[in-house]
Coordinates of C-alpha atoms and ligand atoms in Angstrom, one line a residue:
M1 CA -22.5 -20.0 60.1
T2 CA -22.0 -22.2 62.9
A3 CA -23.3 -20.8 66.3
A4 CA -20.3 -20.6 68.8
A5 CA -20.2 -23.4 71.1
D6 CA -21.4 -22.9 74.9
W7 CA -18.9 -25.4 76.2
S8 CA -20.0 -24.7 79.3
R9 CA -23.2 -26.5 79.8
V10 CA -21.1 -29.7 79.5
A11 CA -19.9 -29.2 82.9
D12 CA -21.6 -31.1 85.9
P13 CA -20.4 -31.1 89.4
A14 CA -21.8 -34.5 90.1
R15 CA -18.7 -36.2 88.1
R16 CA -15.0 -35.8 89.3
V17 CA -13.5 -35.7 85.6
G18 CA -15.6 -32.6 84.1
R19 CA -17.1 -31.2 87.0
S20 CA -16.3 -27.9 85.5
V21 CA -14.7 -26.8 82.1
E22 CA -12.5 -23.8 81.2
F23 CA -12.9 -22.7 77.5
H24 CA -9.7 -20.9 75.7
A25 CA -10.0 -19.1 72.5
E26 CA -6.3 -19.7 72.0
I27 CA -3.8 -21.5 74.4
G28 CA -0.3 -23.2 74.3
S29 CA -1.1 -26.8 75.2
T30 CA -4.1 -27.8 77.0
N31 CA -2.4 -30.2 78.9
D32 CA 0.2 -27.8 80.9
R33 CA -3.1 -25.8 81.5
A34 CA -4.6 -28.9 83.0
R35 CA -1.5 -29.7 84.9
A36 CA -1.2 -25.8 86.3
A37 CA -4.8 -26.4 87.4
L38 CA -4.3 -29.5 89.5
R39 CA -2.1 -26.9 91.9
E40 CA -5.0 -24.9 92.5
P41 CA -8.1 -25.8 94.8
G42 CA -10.6 -27.6 92.8
G43 CA -8.6 -27.8 89.9
E44 CA -8.8 -31.3 90.0
G45 CA -11.3 -32.7 86.8
L46 CA -11.2 -29.2 85.3
A47 CA -12.0 -30.0 81.8
V48 CA -9.5 -27.6 79.8
V49 CA -11.0 -27.0 76.1
A50 CA -9.1 -24.8 73.6
D51 CA -10.5 -23.9 69.8
L52 CA -6.7 -23.7 68.9
Q53 CA -3.5 -24.6 70.6
T54 CA -0.4 -23.0 69.3
A55 CA 2.0 -25.5 71.0
G56 CA 0.0 -29.0 71.1
R57 CA 2.0 -31.6 72.0
G58 CA 1.6 -35.5 70.6
R59 CA 3.1 -38.6 72.1
R60 CA 7.0 -39.0 71.3
G61 CA 7.7 -35.4 70.8
R62 CA 5.5 -34.3 67.9
S63 CA 3.3 -31.7 68.1
W64 CA -0.4 -31.9 67.2
V65 CA -1.7 -30.1 64.5
S66 CA -5.5 -29.2 64.8
P67 CA -6.9 -26.0 62.9
A68 CA -8.9 -23.3 65.2
G69 CA -12.4 -24.2 66.0
V70 CA -13.2 -27.2 64.1
N71 CA -11.6 -30.1 66.7
L72 CA -12.0 -31.1 70.2
T73 CA -8.6 -30.4 71.9
V74 CA -9.4 -31.2 75.5
S75 CA -7.3 -32.0 78.9
V76 CA -8.1 -32.9 82.2
G77 CA -5.6 -33.0 85.2
I78 CA -6.1 -35.8 88.5
R79 CA -4.8 -37.3 91.2
P80 CA -5.6 -40.8 90.6
L81 CA -5.8 -43.5 93.5
L82 CA -3.6 -46.1 91.5
D83 CA -0.4 -47.6 91.8
P84 CA 2.1 -46.3 89.3
S85 CA 2.1 -50.1 87.7
H86 CA -1.3 -49.4 86.6
A87 CA -0.5 -46.0 84.6
G88 CA -0.5 -48.0 81.4
L89 CA -4.3 -49.3 82.1
L90 CA -5.2 -45.7 82.8
G91 CA -4.0 -44.9 79.1
I92 CA -6.0 -48.0 78.0
A93 CA -9.3 -46.9 79.8
A94 CA -8.8 -43.6 78.5
A95 CA -8.5 -44.7 74.9
L96 CA -11.3 -46.7 75.6
A97 CA -13.4 -43.7 76.6
T98 CA -12.6 -41.6 74.0
R99 CA -13.6 -44.3 71.8
D100 CA -16.7 -44.9 72.8
A101 CA -17.9 -40.9 73.0
C102 CA -16.8 -41.2 69.3
A103 CA -18.7 -44.4 68.6
A104 CA -21.6 -42.5 70.4
L105 CA -21.7 -39.7 67.8
A106 CA -20.7 -42.0 64.7
P107 CA -22.8 -45.1 65.6
D108 CA -22.7 -46.8 62.5
A109 CA -18.8 -46.3 62.1
K110 CA -16.5 -49.4 63.0
L111 CA -14.2 -47.6 65.4
A112 CA -11.0 -49.3 67.1
I113 CA -8.4 -48.7 69.0
R114 CA -4.8 -48.9 67.8
W115 CA -2.2 -49.7 70.9
P116 CA -1.6 -48.2 72.6
N117 CA -4.5 -45.4 72.4
D118 CA -5.2 -44.1 69.2
V119 CA -8.9 -44.2 68.1
V120 CA -8.9 -45.2 64.4
T121 CA -11.3 -46.4 62.0
A122 CA -11.6 -50.3 61.1
R123 CA -8.5 -49.4 58.3
G124 CA -6.5 -47.6 60.6
A125 CA -7.1 -43.9 59.7
K126 CA -6.5 -42.4 62.7
I127 CA -9.4 -40.2 64.2
A128 CA -8.1 -39.6 67.6
G129 CA -5.1 -39.4 69.5
L130 CA -4.0 -39.3 73.5
L131 CA -1.3 -37.8 75.6
L132 CA -1.2 -39.3 79.1
E133 CA 1.1 -37.5 81.1
T134 CA 1.9 -38.7 84.7
A135 CA 4.1 -37.7 87.7
V136 CA 5.2 -40.3 90.3
E137 CA 6.8 -39.1 93.7
D138 CA 7.8 -41.6 96.5
G139 CA 6.5 -44.4 94.6
R140 CA 3.1 -42.8 94.1
L141 CA 1.3 -41.5 91.0
T142 CA 0.9 -38.2 92.2
E143 CA -0.7 -36.9 89.0
A144 CA -2.3 -37.4 85.7
V145 CA -3.0 -35.3 82.4
I146 CA -5.1 -36.9 80.3
G147 CA -4.9 -34.5 77.1
I148 CA -7.3 -35.9 74.3
G149 CA -7.4 -34.6 70.6
I150 CA -10.2 -35.6 68.5
N151 CA -10.9 -34.8 64.6
V152 CA -14.5 -33.8 64.7
N153 CA -15.4 -31.3 61.8
W154 CA -12.0 -31.5 60.2
R155 CA -12.8 -32.9 56.6
R156 CA -10.3 -34.8 55.3
S157 CA -10.4 -32.8 52.3
E158 CA -9.2 -29.9 54.1
M159 CA -6.3 -31.8 55.9
P160 CA -2.4 -31.3 54.5
A161 CA -1.6 -34.2 52.3
E162 CA 0.7 -35.9 55.0
I163 CA -2.0 -35.5 57.6
A164 CA -4.9 -37.1 55.1
A165 CA -2.4 -39.8 54.2
R166 CA -2.8 -41.4 57.7
A167 CA -6.0 -39.5 59.2
T168 CA -9.7 -39.0 58.8
S169 CA -12.1 -37.0 61.1
L170 CA -15.8 -38.3 62.7
A171 CA -17.8 -35.6 60.3
D172 CA -16.1 -38.0 57.3
V173 CA -16.9 -41.2 59.1
A174 CA -20.6 -40.1 60.0
G175 CA -21.0 -38.5 57.0
R176 CA -22.4 -35.3 58.7
E177 CA -20.9 -32.0 60.9
L178 CA -21.2 -33.0 64.7
D179 CA -21.7 -31.1 67.5
R180 CA -18.3 -30.9 69.6
T181 CA -20.3 -29.9 73.3
A182 CA -22.1 -33.0 72.7
L183 CA -18.8 -35.0 71.8
L184 CA -17.6 -33.5 74.9
A185 CA -20.2 -34.6 77.4
F186 CA -20.1 -37.9 76.2
L187 CA -16.3 -38.2 76.8
L188 CA -16.1 -36.5 80.3
D189 CA -19.2 -39.3 81.2
A190 CA -16.8 -42.0 79.7
L191 CA -13.6 -40.8 81.5
D192 CA -15.2 -40.2 84.4
A193 CA -16.4 -44.2 84.7
E194 CA -13.3 -45.5 83.5
L195 CA -11.5 -43.7 86.4
A196 CA -13.8 -44.8 89.0
A197 CA -13.9 -48.4 87.9
L198 CA -10.4 -48.5 87.7
E199 CA -9.6 -47.3 90.9
R200 CA -12.3 -49.8 92.2
G201 CA -9.8 -52.4 90.9
A202 CA -12.0 -53.2 87.5
S203 CA -9.5 -53.8 84.5
P204 CA -10.5 -52.4 81.2
V205 CA -8.1 -54.9 79.3
D206 CA -10.8 -57.3 78.2
R207 CA -12.9 -54.3 76.9
F208 CA -9.4 -53.1 75.0
R209 CA -9.0 -56.5 73.4
S210 CA -12.6 -56.5 71.8
V211 CA -11.8 -53.1 69.8
S212 CA -7.8 -53.4 69.5
M213 CA -7.3 -53.3 65.6
L214 CA -3.5 -54.8 65.4
D215 CA -3.7 -58.8 66.5
G216 CA -2.3 -61.1 63.9
R217 CA -0.8 -58.3 61.6
R218 CA 2.7 -57.5 61.1
V219 CA 3.5 -54.3 62.5
V220 CA 6.7 -51.7 63.1
V221 CA 6.8 -50.2 66.8
E222 CA 9.1 -47.2 67.2
L223 CA 10.9 -47.3 70.5
G224 CA 13.0 -44.6 71.2
E225 CA 15.5 -44.7 68.4
E226 CA 14.7 -48.4 67.7
L227 CA 12.3 -49.9 65.4
L228 CA 11.0 -53.3 66.2
A229 CA 9.2 -55.6 63.6
G230 CA 6.8 -58.4 64.7
I231 CA 3.3 -59.8 64.5
A232 CA 0.8 -58.8 66.9
A233 CA 0.0 -61.3 69.4
G234 CA -2.5 -59.4 71.6
I235 CA -2.4 -57.4 74.6
A236 CA -1.1 -58.3 77.9
D237 CA -3.0 -58.1 81.3
D238 CA -1.1 -54.9 82.4
G239 CA -1.9 -53.1 79.0
A240 CA 1.2 -54.0 77.0
L241 CA 1.2 -54.9 73.3
L242 CA 2.6 -58.5 73.1
L243 CA 4.5 -58.8 69.7
D244 CA 6.2 -61.6 68.4
T245 CA 9.6 -60.8 66.9
D246 CA 12.5 -63.1 64.9
A247 CA 14.0 -63.1 68.6
G248 CA 10.7 -64.4 70.1
R249 CA 7.8 -62.7 72.0
V250 CA 8.3 -59.2 73.9
A251 CA 5.8 -57.4 76.2
L252 CA 5.9 -53.8 75.4
T253 CA 4.5 -51.1 77.8
I254 CA 5.9 -48.2 75.8
G255 CA 6.6 -47.1 72.4
E256 CA 4.0 -46.0 69.1
V257 CA 3.3 -48.8 66.5
I258 CA 4.4 -46.6 63.0
S259 CA 3.3 -49.1 60.3
V260 CA 0.5 -51.9 60.3
R261 CA 0.7 -54.0 56.9
D262 CA -2.5 -54.0 55.4
A263 CA -4.0 -51.4 57.6
V264 CA -2.3 -48.0 57.4
R265 CA -1.3 -47.1 53.9
A266 CA -3.3 -45.9 50.8
E267 CA -6.6 -47.5 52.5
V268 CA -7.8 -44.2 53.8
P269 CA -10.5 -43.0 54.3
A270 CA -13.0 -45.3 56.2
Ligands
BTN301 C1 -0.8 -38.5 70.0 O1 -1.6 -38.9 69.0 O2 0.2 -38.0 69.7 C2 -1.2 -37.7 71.1 C3 -2.0 -36.4 70.3 C4 -2.7 -35.7 71.6 C5 -2.9 -34.4 71.6 C6 -4.0 -33.5 72.4 S1 -4.8 -32.4 71.8 C7 -4.9 -31.6 73.5 C8 -3.8 -32.0 74.6 N1 -2.9 -31.0 74.6 C9 -1.7 -31.1 74.1 O3 -0.9 -30.5 73.7 N2 -1.8 -32.4 73.3 C10 -3.2 -33.5 74.1

């Protein structure tokens, strides 16, 4: 039997992100708790971890499915010292931190990022997703809640078929069970460093470009009700996806890549 995870040992008062860690055996959504904590004294940077979310949210109104006790579901609320126009870069930086933390535990896996912030295998199987919820008041980015879900020890063989068709787990790519608390420690260190760099004015975009898996591929992007097809042509300096469509090049700051030709379907697992 696996020993109970000791999440509190991951807390580090020297960090702004993850200076303390709050564990819930069960919660609605860790993002909601992290947002509420931001209004409490000392709540900035609290890492809220749950073994099970009963109302976990994904991007674009989806739910985030993750069985109890095998994955990492964590949220951190911060008050970033950033211009609201840099909110996209915060998502890019958080995706890089998530990828780097995953790579630290599975160094032989070729992990990539699918814009805007999915961590995937080289063939497009999703390992982690990120939900960034921000608030802007009087033209200032007053708060940001970064919610991250990583499939850690949820074996692909245990996933429902519709999830296994496009996802895998870190344990599957590493070939062994992994320590979720060690992963959280890497993640909080990386997030803390990325946030500090961004606030100093350093751009994460070049590093993002080096691990982005879309360039030159035919993709379909969902924009609300609309679908837009084209060839991915890179990442702009503000983190937007450049897409060459029949009507010319567009820069997308929002949206979700829902298909990548030759990269998503039928090539799973890693
Ligand atoms: C996505 O890929 O659609 C984003 C998934 C984000 C899931 C995480 S799990 C922790 C945090 N709490 C939530 O309710 N959602 C995020």
